[in-house]
PDB file of C-alpha atoms in Angstrom:
ATOM      1  CA  MET V 200       7.387 -11.258  15.589  1.00  0.00           C
ATOM      2  CA  ALA V 201       9.679  -9.121  13.616  1.00  0.00           C
ATOM      3  CA  GLU V 202      13.251  -8.888  15.065  1.00  0.00           C
ATOM      4  CA  LEU V 203      14.921  -5.951  16.857  1.00  0.00           C
ATOM      5  CA  ILE V 204      16.621  -3.830  14.474  1.00  0.00           C
ATOM      6  CA  ALA V 205      20.440  -2.585  15.679  1.00  0.00           C
ATOM      7  CA  ALA V 206      21.061   1.151  15.365  1.00  0.00           C
ATOM      8  CA  GLN V 207      24.223   2.116  14.300  1.00  0.00           C
ATOM      9  CA  SER V 208      26.890   2.889  17.325  1.00  0.00           C
ATOM     10  CA  ASP V 209      27.693   6.351  18.137  1.00  0.00           C
ATOM     11  CA  GLY V 210      30.146   7.536  15.911  1.00  0.00           C
ATOM     12  CA  SER V 211      29.518   5.370  12.556  1.00  0.00           C
ATOM     13  CA  ASN V 212      28.906   6.811   9.545  1.00  0.00           C
ATOM     14  CA  ALA V 213      25.276   7.420   8.290  1.00  0.00           C
ATOM     15  CA  ASP V 214      25.359   6.956   5.326  1.00  0.00           C
ATOM     16  CA  GLU V 215      -9.236 -15.465 -19.968  1.00  0.00           C
ATOM     17  CA  ASP V 216     -10.208 -11.856 -20.219  1.00  0.00           C
ATOM     18  CA  PHE V 217     -13.468 -10.650 -18.902  1.00  0.00           C
ATOM     19  CA  PHE V 218     -13.952  -7.359 -18.692  1.00  0.00           C
ATOM     20  CA  ASP V 219     -18.402  -6.279 -18.939  1.00  0.00           C
ATOM     21  CA  GLU V 220     -18.227  -2.941 -20.411  1.00  0.00           C
ATOM     22  CA  ALA V 221     -21.915  -2.740 -19.395  1.00  0.00           C
ATOM     23  CA  SER V 222     -20.587  -3.251 -15.912  1.00  0.00           C
ATOM     24  CA  TYR V 223     -19.195  -1.121 -13.087  1.00  0.00           C
ATOM     25  CA  THR V 224     -16.040  -1.803 -14.586  1.00  0.00           C
ATOM     26  CA  THR V 225     -14.713   1.548 -16.830  1.00  0.00           C
ATOM     27  CA  SER V 226     -12.008   1.642 -19.467  1.00  0.00           C
ATOM     28  CA  ILE V 227      -9.631   4.085 -19.330  1.00  0.00           C
ATOM     29  CA  ALA V 228     -10.951   6.966 -21.096  1.00  0.00           C
ATOM     30  CA  SER V 229     -10.686  10.610 -21.386  1.00  0.00           C
ATOM     31  CA  SER V 230     -13.097  11.017 -18.538  1.00  0.00           C
ATOM     32  CA  ILE V 231     -11.294   9.432 -15.706  1.00  0.00           C
ATOM     33  CA  THR V 232      -8.301  11.881 -16.341  1.00  0.00           C
ATOM     34  CA  ASP V 233     -10.283  14.915 -15.831  1.00  0.00           C
ATOM     35  CA  TYR V 234      -8.386  15.207 -12.392  1.00  0.00           C
ATOM     36  CA  LYS V 235      -9.244  17.408  -9.420  1.00  0.00           C
ATOM     37  CA  TYR V 236      -6.865  19.850  -7.952  1.00  0.00           C
ATOM     38  CA  GLU V 237      -6.964  21.200  -4.140  1.00  0.00           C
ATOM     39  CA  HIS V 238      -3.943  23.131  -2.750  1.00  0.00           C
ATOM     40  CA  GLY V 239      -1.756  22.420  -5.569  1.00  0.00           C
ATOM     41  CA  ARG V 240      -1.925  19.023  -5.942  1.00  0.00           C
ATOM     42  CA  ARG V 241      -3.610  16.616  -8.169  1.00  0.00           C
ATOM     43  CA  TYR V 242      -6.196  13.865  -7.539  1.00  0.00           C
ATOM     44  CA  HIS V 243      -8.004  11.084  -9.095  1.00  0.00           C
ATOM     45  CA  ALA V 244     -11.380  11.831 -10.979  1.00  0.00           C
ATOM     46  CA  TYR V 245     -12.868   8.433 -11.382  1.00  0.00           C
ATOM     47  CA  GLN V 246     -14.926   7.947  -8.164  1.00  0.00           C
ATOM     48  CA  GLU V 247     -14.000  11.319  -6.744  1.00  0.00           C
ATOM     49  CA  GLY V 248     -13.192  11.592  -2.952  1.00  0.00           C
ATOM     50  CA  ARG V 249     -13.005   7.911  -2.613  1.00  0.00           C
ATOM     51  CA  TYR V 250      -9.331   8.239  -2.463  1.00  0.00           C
ATOM     52  CA  LEU V 251      -7.560  11.080  -0.168  1.00  0.00           C
ATOM     53  CA  LEU V 252      -4.338  10.787  -1.340  1.00  0.00           C
ATOM     54  CA  PRO V 253      -2.989  12.612  -4.471  1.00  0.00           C
ATOM     55  CA  ASN V 254      -2.147  10.870  -7.785  1.00  0.00           C
ATOM     56  CA  ASP V 255       0.253  13.513  -9.355  1.00  0.00           C
ATOM     57  CA  GLU V 256       4.168  12.734 -10.091  1.00  0.00           C
ATOM     58  CA  ILE V 257       5.395  14.246  -6.521  1.00  0.00           C
ATOM     59  CA  GLU V 258       2.908  10.926  -5.101  1.00  0.00           C
ATOM     60  CA  GLN V 259       4.050   8.881  -7.798  1.00  0.00           C
ATOM     61  CA  ASN V 260       7.361   9.182  -6.622  1.00  0.00           C
ATOM     62  CA  ARG V 261       6.910   8.563  -3.120  1.00  0.00           C
ATOM     63  CA  MET V 262       4.802   5.309  -3.966  1.00  0.00           C
ATOM     64  CA  ASN V 263       7.671   4.056  -5.945  1.00  0.00           C
ATOM     65  CA  LEU V 264      10.269   4.994  -2.924  1.00  0.00           C
ATOM     66  CA  GLN V 265       7.933   3.262  -0.682  1.00  0.00           C
ATOM     67  CA  TYR V 266       7.998   0.208  -2.639  1.00  0.00           C
ATOM     68  CA  HIS V 267      11.897  -0.338  -2.932  1.00  0.00           C
ATOM     69  CA  ALA V 268      12.049   0.465   0.901  1.00  0.00           C
ATOM     70  CA  VAL V 269       9.442  -2.324   1.288  1.00  0.00           C
ATOM     71  CA  ARG V 270      11.434  -4.730  -1.588  1.00  0.00           C
ATOM     72  CA  LEU V 271      14.550  -4.429   0.504  1.00  0.00           C
ATOM     73  CA  VAL V 272      13.025  -5.270   3.975  1.00  0.00           C
ATOM     74  CA  PHE V 273      11.402  -8.109   2.380  1.00  0.00           C
ATOM     75  CA  GLY V 274      14.693  -9.950   0.911  1.00  0.00           C
ATOM     76  CA  GLU V 275      13.945  -9.018  -2.783  1.00  0.00           C
ATOM     77  CA  LYS V 276      10.714 -11.246  -2.326  1.00  0.00           C
ATOM     78  CA  LEU V 277       7.647 -10.034  -4.417  1.00  0.00           C
ATOM     79  CA  PHE V 278       5.141 -11.939  -2.193  1.00  0.00           C
ATOM     80  CA  PHE V 279       5.196 -15.025   0.551  1.00  0.00           C
ATOM     81  CA  ALA V 280       2.534 -17.118  -0.568  1.00  0.00           C
ATOM     82  CA  PRO V 281       3.365 -20.571  -1.450  1.00  0.00           C
ATOM     83  CA  VAL V 282       1.471 -20.262  -4.874  1.00  0.00           C
ATOM     84  CA  LYS V 283       1.750 -23.213  -7.640  1.00  0.00           C
ATOM     85  CA  LYS V 284       4.034 -22.540 -10.428  1.00  0.00           C
ATOM     86  CA  ASP V 285       1.796 -23.394 -12.772  1.00  0.00           C
ATOM     87  CA  MET V 286      -0.311 -20.111 -11.993  1.00  0.00           C
ATOM     88  CA  LYS V 287      -2.113 -18.463 -14.825  1.00  0.00           C
ATOM     89  CA  ARG V 288      -3.804 -15.197 -13.727  1.00  0.00           C
ATOM     90  CA  VAL V 289      -2.600 -12.627 -11.032  1.00  0.00           C
ATOM     91  CA  LEU V 290      -4.714  -9.775  -9.993  1.00  0.00           C
ATOM     92  CA  ASP V 291      -3.041  -6.667  -8.155  1.00  0.00           C
ATOM     93  CA  VAL V 292      -5.207  -4.514  -6.294  1.00  0.00           C
ATOM     94  CA  GLY V 293      -4.515  -0.596  -5.746  1.00  0.00           C
ATOM     95  CA  THR V 294      -1.772  -1.101  -8.805  1.00  0.00           C
ATOM     96  CA  GLY V 295      -0.828   2.433  -8.081  1.00  0.00           C
ATOM     97  CA  THR V 296       2.124   3.193 -10.275  1.00  0.00           C
ATOM     98  CA  GLY V 297       2.375  -0.509 -11.422  1.00  0.00           C
ATOM     99  CA  ILE V 298       5.722  -1.371 -10.316  1.00  0.00           C
ATOM    100  CA  TRP V 299       4.569  -4.680  -8.582  1.00  0.00           C
ATOM    101  CA  VAL V 300       2.745  -5.538 -11.812  1.00  0.00           C
ATOM    102  CA  GLU V 301       5.840  -4.562 -14.094  1.00  0.00           C
ATOM    103  CA  ASP V 302       8.054  -6.924 -11.233  1.00  0.00           C
ATOM    104  CA  MET V 303       6.321  -9.463 -11.226  1.00  0.00           C
ATOM    105  CA  ALA V 304       5.254  -9.741 -15.553  1.00  0.00           C
ATOM    106  CA  ASP V 305       9.064  -9.642 -15.376  1.00  0.00           C
ATOM    107  CA  ALA V 306       9.689 -12.619 -13.319  1.00  0.00           C
ATOM    108  CA  TYR V 307       6.350 -14.594 -14.724  1.00  0.00           C
ATOM    109  CA  PRO V 308       6.360 -13.936 -18.325  1.00  0.00           C
ATOM    110  CA  ASP V 309       3.968 -16.633 -19.137  1.00  0.00           C
ATOM    111  CA  VAL V 310       1.125 -15.301 -16.316  1.00  0.00           C
ATOM    112  CA  GLU V 311      -1.059 -12.963 -16.976  1.00  0.00           C
ATOM    113  CA  ILE V 312      -0.847 -10.053 -14.614  1.00  0.00           C
ATOM    114  CA  TYR V 313      -4.018  -7.335 -14.120  1.00  0.00           C
ATOM    115  CA  GLY V 314      -3.479  -4.395 -11.886  1.00  0.00           C
ATOM    116  CA  ILE V 315      -6.513  -1.953 -11.189  1.00  0.00           C
ATOM    117  CA  ASP V 316      -6.667   1.373  -9.592  1.00  0.00           C
ATOM    118  CA  LEU V 317      -8.787   4.431  -9.149  1.00  0.00           C
ATOM    119  CA  SER V 318      -6.077   6.410 -11.526  1.00  0.00           C
ATOM    120  CA  PRO V 319      -4.520   5.863 -14.686  1.00  0.00           C
ATOM    121  CA  ILE V 320      -1.210   6.627 -13.723  1.00  0.00           C
ATOM    122  CA  GLN V 321       0.290   3.205 -14.822  1.00  0.00           C
ATOM    123  CA  PRO V 322       2.806   2.793 -17.867  1.00  0.00           C
ATOM    124  CA  ARG V 323       1.643   3.481 -21.242  1.00  0.00           C
ATOM    125  CA  TRP V 324       3.931   0.487 -22.179  1.00  0.00           C
ATOM    126  CA  SER V 325       4.196  -2.719 -20.844  1.00  0.00           C
ATOM    127  CA  ALA V 326       4.770  -6.233 -21.163  1.00  0.00           C
ATOM    128  CA  PRO V 327       2.449  -8.659 -23.263  1.00  0.00           C
ATOM    129  CA  ASN V 328       1.291 -10.348 -20.268  1.00  0.00           C
ATOM    130  CA  VAL V 329       0.044  -6.765 -18.293  1.00  0.00           C
ATOM    131  CA  LYS V 330      -3.373  -5.630 -18.276  1.00  0.00           C
ATOM    132  CA  TYR V 331      -4.316  -2.614 -16.449  1.00  0.00           C
ATOM    133  CA  GLN V 332      -7.921  -1.601 -15.217  1.00  0.00           C
ATOM    134  CA  VAL V 333      -9.528   1.841 -14.123  1.00  0.00           C
ATOM    135  CA  ASP V 334     -11.851   0.295 -11.950  1.00  0.00           C
ATOM    136  CA  ASP V 335     -13.160   0.797  -7.873  1.00  0.00           C
ATOM    137  CA  VAL V 336     -12.640  -2.659  -6.068  1.00  0.00           C
ATOM    138  CA  GLU V 337     -15.207  -1.778  -3.554  1.00  0.00           C
ATOM    139  CA  GLN V 338     -17.776  -2.057  -6.270  1.00  0.00           C
ATOM    140  CA  PRO V 339     -19.145  -5.793  -7.368  1.00  0.00           C
ATOM    141  CA  TRP V 340     -16.486  -7.245  -9.381  1.00  0.00           C
ATOM    142  CA  THR V 341     -17.152  -8.518 -12.882  1.00  0.00           C
ATOM    143  CA  TYR V 342     -14.493 -11.081 -13.173  1.00  0.00           C
ATOM    144  CA  PRO V 343     -15.630 -14.495 -13.153  1.00  0.00           C
ATOM    145  CA  PRO V 344     -15.781 -16.663 -10.134  1.00  0.00           C
ATOM    146  CA  SER V 345     -12.745 -18.832  -9.824  1.00  0.00           C
ATOM    147  CA  HIS V 346     -10.903 -16.737 -12.177  1.00  0.00           C
ATOM    148  CA  PHE V 347      -7.314 -15.551 -10.371  1.00  0.00           C
ATOM    149  CA  ASP V 348      -4.380 -17.926  -8.793  1.00  0.00           C
ATOM    150  CA  PHE V 349      -3.737 -14.902  -6.808  1.00  0.00           C
ATOM    151  CA  ILE V 350      -4.775 -11.350  -5.370  1.00  0.00           C
ATOM    152  CA  HIS V 351      -2.367  -9.146  -4.207  1.00  0.00           C
ATOM    153  CA  THR V 352      -2.620  -6.012  -2.198  1.00  0.00           C
ATOM    154  CA  ARG V 353       0.065  -3.561  -0.943  1.00  0.00           C
ATOM    155  CA  ILE V 354      -0.505  -0.723   1.489  1.00  0.00           C
ATOM    156  CA  MET V 355      -4.321  -0.672   1.035  1.00  0.00           C
ATOM    157  CA  LEU V 356      -5.173   0.650   4.847  1.00  0.00           C
ATOM    158  CA  GLY V 357      -5.845   4.096   3.125  1.00  0.00           C
ATOM    159  CA  SER V 358      -8.146   2.746   0.271  1.00  0.00           C
ATOM    160  CA  LEU V 359     -10.379  -0.139   1.563  1.00  0.00           C
ATOM    161  CA  ARG V 360     -13.334   0.731   3.819  1.00  0.00           C
ATOM    162  CA  ASP V 361     -14.585  -2.808   3.827  1.00  0.00           C
ATOM    163  CA  TRP V 362     -11.995  -5.180   4.500  1.00  0.00           C
ATOM    164  CA  PRO V 363     -14.379  -8.573   4.995  1.00  0.00           C
ATOM    165  CA  HIS V 364     -15.950  -7.430   1.962  1.00  0.00           C
ATOM    166  CA  PHE V 365     -12.895  -7.645   0.173  1.00  0.00           C
ATOM    167  CA  PHE V 366     -11.803 -11.044   1.147  1.00  0.00           C
ATOM    168  CA  THR V 367     -15.467 -12.267   0.591  1.00  0.00           C
ATOM    169  CA  GLN V 368     -14.891 -11.111  -3.328  1.00  0.00           C
ATOM    170  CA  SER V 369     -11.332 -12.327  -3.222  1.00  0.00           C
ATOM    171  CA  LEU V 370     -12.496 -15.731  -2.498  1.00  0.00           C
ATOM    172  CA  LYS V 371     -15.092 -15.896  -4.845  1.00  0.00           C
ATOM    173  CA  HIS V 372     -12.716 -14.676  -7.533  1.00  0.00           C
ATOM    174  CA  LEU V 373      -9.906 -17.060  -6.762  1.00  0.00           C
ATOM    175  CA  ARG V 374      -9.467 -20.471  -7.802  1.00  0.00           C
ATOM    176  CA  PRO V 375      -9.916 -23.564  -5.251  1.00  0.00           C
ATOM    177  CA  GLY V 376      -6.188 -23.443  -3.946  1.00  0.00           C
ATOM    178  CA  GLY V 377      -5.294 -20.224  -4.687  1.00  0.00           C
ATOM    179  CA  TYR V 378      -4.223 -17.473  -2.277  1.00  0.00           C
ATOM    180  CA  VAL V 379      -4.531 -13.870  -1.265  1.00  0.00           C
ATOM    181  CA  GLU V 380      -1.738 -11.919   0.027  1.00  0.00           C
ATOM    182  CA  CYS V 381      -1.821  -8.164   1.709  1.00  0.00           C
ATOM    183  CA  GLN V 382       1.396  -6.348   2.400  1.00  0.00           C
ATOM    184  CA  GLU V 383       0.575  -3.687   5.028  1.00  0.00           C
ATOM    185  CA  ILE V 384       2.296  -0.728   6.911  1.00  0.00           C
ATOM    186  CA  ALA V 385       0.365   0.402   9.948  1.00  0.00           C
ATOM    187  CA  VAL V 386       0.790   3.857  10.577  1.00  0.00           C
ATOM    188  CA  ASP V 387       1.883   3.726  13.949  1.00  0.00           C
ATOM    189  CA  ALA V 388       5.514   4.559  14.401  1.00  0.00           C
ATOM    190  CA  ARG V 389       7.639   3.041  17.016  1.00  0.00           C
ATOM    191  CA  THR V 390      11.321   2.573  18.370  1.00  0.00           C
ATOM    192  CA  ASP V 391      12.285  -0.641  20.255  1.00  0.00           C
ATOM    193  CA  ASP V 392      14.752   1.788  22.765  1.00  0.00           C
ATOM    194  CA  ASP V 393      11.879   4.759  23.955  1.00  0.00           C
ATOM    195  CA  SER V 394      13.936   6.825  21.634  1.00  0.00           C
ATOM    196  CA  LEU V 395      10.785   8.838  20.424  1.00  0.00           C
ATOM    197  CA  PRO V 396      10.863  12.207  22.062  1.00  0.00           C
ATOM    198  CA  GLU V 397       8.218  13.075  24.686  1.00  0.00           C
ATOM    199  CA  ASN V 398       5.070  15.124  22.656  1.00  0.00           C
ATOM    200  CA  SER V 399       6.251  13.299  19.822  1.00  0.00           C
ATOM    201  CA  ALA V 400       5.546  15.200  16.469  1.00  0.00           C
ATOM    202  CA  LEU V 401       5.735  12.331  14.613  1.00  0.00           C
ATOM    203  CA  THR V 402       3.308  10.354  17.055  1.00  0.00           C
ATOM    204  CA  THR V 403       0.952  13.014  16.559  1.00  0.00           C
ATOM    205  CA  TRP V 404       1.103  12.969  13.255  1.00  0.00           C
ATOM    206  CA  CYS V 405       0.175   8.718  13.323  1.00  0.00           C
ATOM    207  CA  ASN V 406      -2.463   9.872  15.778  1.00  0.00           C
ATOM    208  CA  ASN V 407      -4.057  12.828  13.487  1.00  0.00           C
ATOM    209  CA  GLN V 408      -4.256  10.071  10.219  1.00  0.00           C
ATOM    210  CA  GLN V 409      -5.982   7.801  12.509  1.00  0.00           C
ATOM    211  CA  GLU V 410      -8.331  10.365  13.547  1.00  0.00           C
ATOM    212  CA  ALA V 411      -9.164  11.653  10.198  1.00  0.00           C
ATOM    213  CA  MET V 412      -9.317   7.846   8.654  1.00  0.00           C
ATOM    214  CA  ARG V 413     -11.686   6.797  11.076  1.00  0.00           C
ATOM    215  CA  LYS V 414     -13.958   9.515  10.188  1.00  0.00           C
ATOM    216  CA  ILE V 415     -14.576   8.045   6.893  1.00  0.00           C
ATOM    217  CA  GLY V 416     -14.361   4.443   8.181  1.00  0.00           C
ATOM    218  CA  MET V 417     -10.690   3.115   7.912  1.00  0.00           C
ATOM    219  CA  GLU V 418      -8.286   2.111  10.529  1.00  0.00           C
ATOM    220  CA  MET V 419      -4.521   3.174   9.829  1.00  0.00           C
ATOM    221  CA  LYS V 420      -3.198   1.395  13.167  1.00  0.00           C
ATOM    222  CA  ILE V 421      -3.947  -2.239  11.523  1.00  0.00           C
ATOM    223  CA  THR V 422      -2.313  -5.072  12.798  1.00  0.00           C
ATOM    224  CA  GLY V 423      -1.423  -8.718  11.320  1.00  0.00           C
ATOM    225  CA  ASP V 424      -3.538 -10.113  13.436  1.00  0.00           C
ATOM    226  CA  MET V 425      -6.509  -8.219  12.494  1.00  0.00           C
ATOM    227  CA  ILE V 426      -5.684  -9.154   8.820  1.00  0.00           C
ATOM    228  CA  LYS V 427      -5.496 -12.210   9.804  1.00  0.00           C
ATOM    229  CA  GLY V 428      -9.081 -12.536  11.711  1.00  0.00           C
ATOM    230  CA  GLN V 429     -10.687 -11.065   9.006  1.00  0.00           C
ATOM    231  CA  MET V 430      -9.375 -13.524   6.517  1.00  0.00           C
ATOM    232  CA  LEU V 431     -10.482 -16.462   8.506  1.00  0.00           C
ATOM    233  CA  GLY V 432     -13.876 -15.292   8.745  1.00  0.00           C
ATOM    234  CA  ALA V 433     -14.090 -15.082   4.894  1.00  0.00           C
ATOM    235  CA  GLY V 434     -13.563 -18.877   4.839  1.00  0.00           C
ATOM    236  CA  PHE V 435      -9.788 -18.680   3.859  1.00  0.00           C
ATOM    237  CA  VAL V 436      -7.485 -21.477   5.333  1.00  0.00           C
ATOM    238  CA  ASP V 437      -3.945 -21.744   6.144  1.00  0.00           C
ATOM    239  CA  VAL V 438      -3.239 -18.060   7.133  1.00  0.00           C
ATOM    240  CA  GLU V 439       0.049 -16.917   7.807  1.00  0.00           C
ATOM    241  CA  VAL V 440       1.230 -13.563   9.365  1.00  0.00           C
ATOM    242  CA  LYS V 441       4.971 -12.283   8.412  1.00  0.00           C
ATOM    243  CA  GLU V 442       6.026  -9.188  10.368  1.00  0.00           C
ATOM    244  CA  PHE V 443       8.593  -6.804   9.671  1.00  0.00           C
ATOM    245  CA  LYS V 444       9.694  -3.207  10.366  1.00  0.00           C
ATOM    246  CA  ILE V 445      10.643  -0.673   7.910  1.00  0.00           C
ATOM    247  CA  PRO V 446      13.043   1.840   9.381  1.00  0.00           C
ATOM    248  CA  ILE V 447      12.549   5.631   8.742  1.00  0.00           C
ATOM    249  CA  GLY V 448      16.251   7.171   8.182  1.00  0.00           C
ATOM    250  CA  GLN V 449      19.820   5.566   7.995  1.00  0.00           C
ATOM    251  CA  TRP V 450      19.994   4.620  11.977  1.00  0.00           C
ATOM    252  CA  PRO V 451      20.252   0.909  11.278  1.00  0.00           C
ATOM    253  CA  LYS V 452      23.548  -1.096  11.557  1.00  0.00           C
ATOM    254  CA  ASP V 453      22.511  -3.409   9.086  1.00  0.00           C
ATOM    255  CA  PRO V 454      23.371  -2.028   5.527  1.00  0.00           C
ATOM    256  CA  LYS V 455      20.282  -3.322   3.926  1.00  0.00           C
ATOM    257  CA  MET V 456      17.925  -1.758   6.516  1.00  0.00           C
ATOM    258  CA  ARG V 457      20.032   1.165   6.594  1.00  0.00           C
ATOM    259  CA  GLU V 458      19.223   1.583   2.848  1.00  0.00           C
ATOM    260  CA  ALA V 459      15.696   0.778   2.982  1.00  0.00           C
ATOM    261  CA  GLY V 460      15.440   3.337   5.697  1.00  0.00           C
ATOM    262  CA  ALA V 461      16.869   5.784   3.432  1.00  0.00           C
ATOM    263  CA  PHE V 462      14.148   4.837   0.978  1.00  0.00           C
ATOM    264  CA  GLN V 463      11.180   5.240   3.615  1.00  0.00           C
ATOM    265  CA  LEU V 464      12.686   9.083   4.817  1.00  0.00           C
ATOM    266  CA  VAL V 465      13.214  10.154   1.061  1.00  0.00           C
ATOM    267  CA  ALA V 466       9.564   8.841   0.603  1.00  0.00           C
ATOM    268  CA  MET V 467       8.295  10.563   3.784  1.00  0.00           C
ATOM    269  CA  LEU V 468      10.184  14.187   3.599  1.00  0.00           C
ATOM    270  CA  GLU V 469       9.090  14.396  -0.103  1.00  0.00           C
ATOM    271  CA  GLY V 470       5.906  12.901   0.126  1.00  0.00           C
ATOM    272  CA  ILE V 471       3.910  13.551   3.638  1.00  0.00           C
ATOM    273  CA  GLY V 472       2.318  16.737   2.554  1.00  0.00           C
ATOM    274  CA  GLY V 473       0.292  14.717  -0.233  1.00  0.00           C
ATOM    275  CA  LEU V 474      -0.281  12.044   2.767  1.00  0.00           C
ATOM    276  CA  THR V 475      -1.468  14.741   5.159  1.00  0.00           C
ATOM    277  CA  MET V 476      -2.953  18.313   3.496  1.00  0.00           C
ATOM    278  CA  ALA V 477      -6.434  16.593   2.127  1.00  0.00           C
ATOM    279  CA  LEU V 478      -7.016  14.400   5.343  1.00  0.00           C
ATOM    280  CA  TRP V 479      -6.413  17.040   8.048  1.00  0.00           C
ATOM    281  CA  THR V 480      -7.964  20.149   5.952  1.00  0.00           C
ATOM    282  CA  ARG V 481     -11.092  18.190   4.680  1.00  0.00           C
ATOM    283  CA  LEU V 482     -11.590  16.020   7.729  1.00  0.00           C
ATOM    284  CA  LEU V 483     -10.168  17.479  10.762  1.00  0.00           C
ATOM    285  CA  GLY V 484     -10.938  21.054   9.967  1.00  0.00           C
ATOM    286  CA  TRP V 485      -7.124  22.875   9.882  1.00  0.00           C
ATOM    287  CA  LYS V 486      -6.175  25.268   7.606  1.00  0.00           C
ATOM    288  CA  LYS V 487      -3.457  24.988   4.942  1.00  0.00           C
ATOM    289  CA  ASP V 488      -0.502  26.909   6.685  1.00  0.00           C
ATOM    290  CA  ASP V 489      -1.292  24.791  10.184  1.00  0.00           C
ATOM    291  CA  VAL V 490      -0.640  21.692   8.467  1.00  0.00           C
ATOM    292  CA  GLU V 491       2.282  23.181   6.719  1.00  0.00           C
ATOM    293  CA  ASP V 492       3.997  24.357  10.199  1.00  0.00           C
ATOM    294  CA  GLU V 493       3.292  21.224  11.591  1.00  0.00           C
ATOM    295  CA  LEU V 494       4.673  19.032   9.169  1.00  0.00           C
ATOM    296  CA  VAL V 495       8.011  20.865   9.402  1.00  0.00           C
ATOM    297  CA  LYS V 496       8.303  19.549  12.927  1.00  0.00           C
ATOM    298  CA  VAL V 497       7.497  16.316  11.806  1.00  0.00           C
ATOM    299  CA  LYS V 498      10.179  15.946   9.429  1.00  0.00           C
ATOM    300  CA  LYS V 499      12.872  17.542  11.372  1.00  0.00           C
ATOM    301  CA  GLU V 500      11.957  14.373  14.164  1.00  0.00           C
ATOM    302  CA  MET V 501      12.130  11.955  11.385  1.00  0.00           C
ATOM    303  CA  GLN V 502      15.628  13.342  10.291  1.00  0.00           C
ATOM    304  CA  SER V 503      17.349  13.106  13.814  1.00  0.00           C
ATOM    305  CA  LYS V 504      19.511  10.689  14.252  1.00  0.00           C
ATOM    306  CA  ASN V 505      18.739   9.967  17.807  1.00  0.00           C
ATOM    307  CA  VAL V 506      15.377   8.613  16.716  1.00  0.00           C
ATOM    308  CA  HIS V 507      15.269   5.164  15.939  1.00  0.00           C
ATOM    309  CA  SER V 508      11.878   4.949  14.645  1.00  0.00           C
ATOM    310  CA  TYR V 509      10.188   2.409  12.109  1.00  0.00           C
ATOM    311  CA  TRP V 510       6.717   1.371  10.821  1.00  0.00           C
ATOM    312  CA  PRO V 511       5.369  -2.165  11.725  1.00  0.00           C
ATOM    313  CA  THR V 512       4.995  -3.772   8.948  1.00  0.00           C
ATOM    314  CA  PHE V 513       3.362  -7.585   7.637  1.00  0.00           C
ATOM    315  CA  ALA V 514       2.735  -9.493   4.949  1.00  0.00           C
ATOM    316  CA  VAL V 515      -0.488 -11.871   5.624  1.00  0.00           C
ATOM    317  CA  TYR V 516      -1.981 -14.708   3.607  1.00  0.00           C
ATOM    318  CA  GLY V 517      -4.389 -17.154   2.912  1.00  0.00           C
ATOM    319  CA  ARG V 518      -5.654 -20.024   0.959  1.00  0.00           C
ATOM    320  CA  LYS V 519      -9.009 -20.547  -0.782  1.00  0.00           C
ATOM    321  CA  PRO V 520     -10.055 -24.240   0.459  1.00  0.00           C
ATOM    322  CA  VAL V 521     -10.460 -27.268  -2.309  1.00  0.00           C
ATOM    323  CA  LYS V 522     -13.583 -28.609  -2.372  1.00  0.00           C
TER     324      LYS V 522
END
């Protein structure tokens, strides 16, 4: 279980390459940058509608801020799986801005690091061991079997509809003894001191996110044990769950956690519109103005120093058996 986060006391300062072009895999080309726009936000073109969050600069900034919050809470670790030092190929699924791939490439310059995503929003210039691909991970994979030593995901709960299928695919394309690791944040705001107010706007937001995503077959209030069970069901062994908490705001007493909370708060304040608008208007029938009014309440609550909220966060990894 993740440790309790101590709040500041009152009065303290709160400061081998294989890409089959004839298959589902699609190279980065002009057709996939024909972006769609709605409510002033930009959305991906490839497999239009598969992913309901924007891919514009505002959202990219939110993702990068979120990344820094996670990395601080993880103690600067990029992953937890005990992968072999002589690994050759790593796959990052749902790579987003590519920030994890870039950090991995710096840390492991002799390892080929692949990043795939529905949107081509990754850096145009990267280290020579980095390869980005526009692809849909829920389509059949075109890599050879037993191709990767390590497969990584981070915050895919709003992207993957079929987790068991993802783990089956991962098992097939990992080398024997290779690992898959999923780092996820549950959209289920909590406190350890019952400081969320009655009729909490943040709790209502989480519930609405859950209701909307369930309409399209996705779960937002996932747990490490849920992911662990699906890994085991696919055939992985030695599955481990590590639990964490990402604070929302600068309320923690610990300096590192307070810094992580600052990153997380700014990410939410700047990016919550993108996280919400398409889901609530398309799936819940809300009007744009009503969504914006509700988000004012959520932001106000997140900024309150009296609310010590956090996101349950976990890293789950498992090993492909050596036969």
